[in-house]
Amino acid sequence: MTATPNRGTTRTNALRTFEQSRKQIERNSKWMPGGVSSNFRLNIAPTPLVFERGEGAILVDADGNELIDYYLGMGPMILGHKPPALCEAVTKQLEKGILFAGQTEIEAEAARLVCERVPCAEQVRFNTSGSEAIQAALRIARAATGRSRIVKFEGHYHGWFDNVLWSVAPSLADAGDGDAPTRVPASTGQLPEAGDALDVLPWNDLALLEARLARGDVAAVIMEPAMCNAGAIAPGEGYLEGVRAACSASGTILIFDEVITGFRLAAGGAQERFNVTPDLATFGKAIANGFAVAAVAGRSDLMELCVKGVLHGGTYNSQPISMAATVATLRSLTPELYARIAGQGDALQQGFKEIFSRRQVTASVTGFGQFVHVGFGLERPARNYRDLLGIDKPAYVEFCQALLARGVRALERGAWFLSSEHDAAVIARTLDAADDAVRALKESGRL
Ligand code: PMP
């Protein structure tokens, strides 16, 4: 990358500022509410950022700051920003045209690669966002079972549509009894009736789910098979196996929402990593390294319902340029690459643990190699959403601001996404910044 005015070491005398971003967000707020195009980009301290470009693990913002990026587009950029092989494939495809409302060979190749890698995937249909793919999966499950009810879990996120945007991040005051959580909407304007067919349960509690499914009226259980939105929580010993058995016994479709875990935790996602195969799974994010691709995949008898009454649509589904990106991404994601990224994620985890222990910060550091989570204030790793409510969010936001000033961009929700470009040198710079950020916060009494 070229040298920039704000480039420097991670020491306090080189703290970055974000005035250009702040000004541009303020100006752009005239045309876009909040100056952004997604609510998940709002309310970020000290300001939502405006970016110029990115390469590898680095983003350059409107102030010329070079930032080590752990947002990675909220997860997709597993090969880093602007990977050469993907850019070449996309550019070549663009020369052939943009959108045909018809099929292409590149789309068939993308489908073949997904089916080859994902254990549950006998067939696949593409969409352009995870939220949509989840709607397709729910519709297929309802058509297959003739039932309406869906079970989801507290703290799991399945997109922003009315029928699933419940109990995503409820406050303790709203959430009710831990064993029988209250269904809490996450947005104003959400159709109240859209939640009527939804039951919310605590995750990682098999007995409660078994009891619910035994009533025989649930079309589908949907879950993040490893919790990544609210924290980084692995399924308990035998939990996924138990869920699988309870779904099979009650004729319930098991849906793994692998929008984050898919093509990130392993080539075959969490279902490969934890060796439990759902009936259907949804994908997005890392499937195409930043292009708008999502997918619903699963058993062919279920997927075939898409030609027997289930309507699945989308103008931009399997858009050829995005499909070229999918093929290039999936071909790049070799077992060696997953191992390398996991190694760097483990190094990041170990480094955090060492810093927090040496500087006496109470924090849980958990993860799955290619994904890491830090929870300030937690004495031990969380097992479910309720445990995560103990996180000291204001202190962590301070930490993120201090990191940003030192050239590291990390999500305020505690998540750290790794890419192949986060090599040992990048991790070392990150840990250097984290150590200095904690030192500064401790010295000023903010941590
Ligand atoms: N499911 C999960 C597990 C997710 O993390 C997300 C996005 N963060 C979605 C679904 C929704 O995907 P999209 O934003 O592409 O609609």
PDB file of C-alpha atoms and ligand atoms in Angstrom, residues 40 74 128-132 134 156-161 224 228-229 257-261 282 284-285 293-294 413, ligand 1:
ATOM      1  CA  PHE A  40     -25.565  -2.334  11.502  1.00  0.00           C
ATOM      2  CA  MET A  74     -19.090  -8.362   8.513  1.00  0.00           C
ATOM      3  CA  THR A 128     -28.413 -12.472  -3.031  1.00  0.00           C
ATOM      4  CA  SER A 129     -28.675 -12.146   0.759  1.00  0.00           C
ATOM      5  CA  GLY A 130     -28.653 -14.463   3.731  1.00  0.00           C
ATOM      6  CA  SER A 131     -31.983 -13.015   4.874  1.00  0.00           C
ATOM      7  CA  GLU A 132     -33.641 -14.174   1.652  1.00  0.00           C
ATOM      8  CA  ILE A 134     -33.487 -18.131   5.192  1.00  0.00           C
ATOM      9  CA  HIS A 156     -29.417 -16.049  17.178  1.00  0.00           C
ATOM     10  CA  TYR A 157     -29.811 -13.802  14.122  1.00  0.00           C
ATOM     11  CA  HIS A 158     -31.452 -15.002  10.926  1.00  0.00           C
ATOM     12  CA  GLY A 159     -31.796 -11.830   8.905  1.00  0.00           C
ATOM     13  CA  TRP A 160     -33.887  -8.713   9.206  1.00  0.00           C
ATOM     14  CA  PHE A 161     -37.326  -9.886   8.012  1.00  0.00           C
ATOM     15  CA  GLU A 224     -26.654 -20.836  14.162  1.00  0.00           C
ATOM     16  CA  CYS A 228     -21.343 -16.229  16.095  1.00  0.00           C
ATOM     17  CA  ASN A 229     -23.608 -13.188  16.141  1.00  0.00           C
ATOM     18  CA  ASP A 257     -28.087 -21.052   9.378  1.00  0.00           C
ATOM     19  CA  GLU A 258     -24.485 -21.104   8.205  1.00  0.00           C
ATOM     20  CA  VAL A 259     -24.418 -17.567   6.835  1.00  0.00           C
ATOM     21  CA  ILE A 260     -21.394 -16.864   9.066  1.00  0.00           C
ATOM     22  CA  THR A 261     -20.036 -20.372   9.719  1.00  0.00           C
ATOM     23  CA  THR A 282     -28.328 -21.422   4.465  1.00  0.00           C
ATOM     24  CA  GLY A 284     -23.904 -16.223   2.447  1.00  0.00           C
ATOM     25  CA  LYS A 285     -20.897 -14.077   3.321  1.00  0.00           C
ATOM     26  CA  VAL A 293     -24.360 -14.339  -3.022  1.00  0.00           C
ATOM     27  CA  ALA A 294     -26.361 -16.456  -0.615  1.00  0.00           C
ATOM     28  CA  ARG A 413     -19.914  -6.641  19.374  1.00  0.00           C
TER      29      ARG A 413
HETATM   30  N1  PMP B   1     -27.914 -15.347   9.336  1.00  0.00           N
HETATM   31  C1  PMP B   1     -26.796 -15.088  10.015  1.00  0.00           C
HETATM   32  C2  PMP B   1     -26.281 -16.122  10.960  1.00  0.00           C
HETATM   33  C3  PMP B   1     -26.132 -13.883   9.837  1.00  0.00           C
HETATM   34  O1  PMP B   1     -25.032 -13.623  10.546  1.00  0.00           O
HETATM   35  C4  PMP B   1     -26.642 -12.937   8.899  1.00  0.00           C
HETATM   36  C5  PMP B   1     -25.959 -11.611   8.644  1.00  0.00           C
HETATM   37  N2  PMP B   1     -25.141 -11.133   9.631  1.00  0.00           N
HETATM   38  C6  PMP B   1     -27.811 -13.258   8.219  1.00  0.00           C
HETATM   39  C7  PMP B   1     -28.411 -14.469   8.448  1.00  0.00           C
HETATM   40  C8  PMP B   1     -28.416 -12.297   7.230  1.00  0.00           C
HETATM   41  O2  PMP B   1     -27.662 -12.226   6.078  1.00  0.00           O
HETATM   42  P1  PMP B   1     -27.740 -10.930   5.143  1.00  0.00           P
HETATM   43  O3  PMP B   1     -27.204  -9.794   5.925  1.00  0.00           O
HETATM   44  O4  PMP B   1     -26.880 -11.308   3.959  1.00  0.00           O
HETATM   45  O5  PMP B   1     -29.172 -10.770   4.764  1.00  0.00           O
END
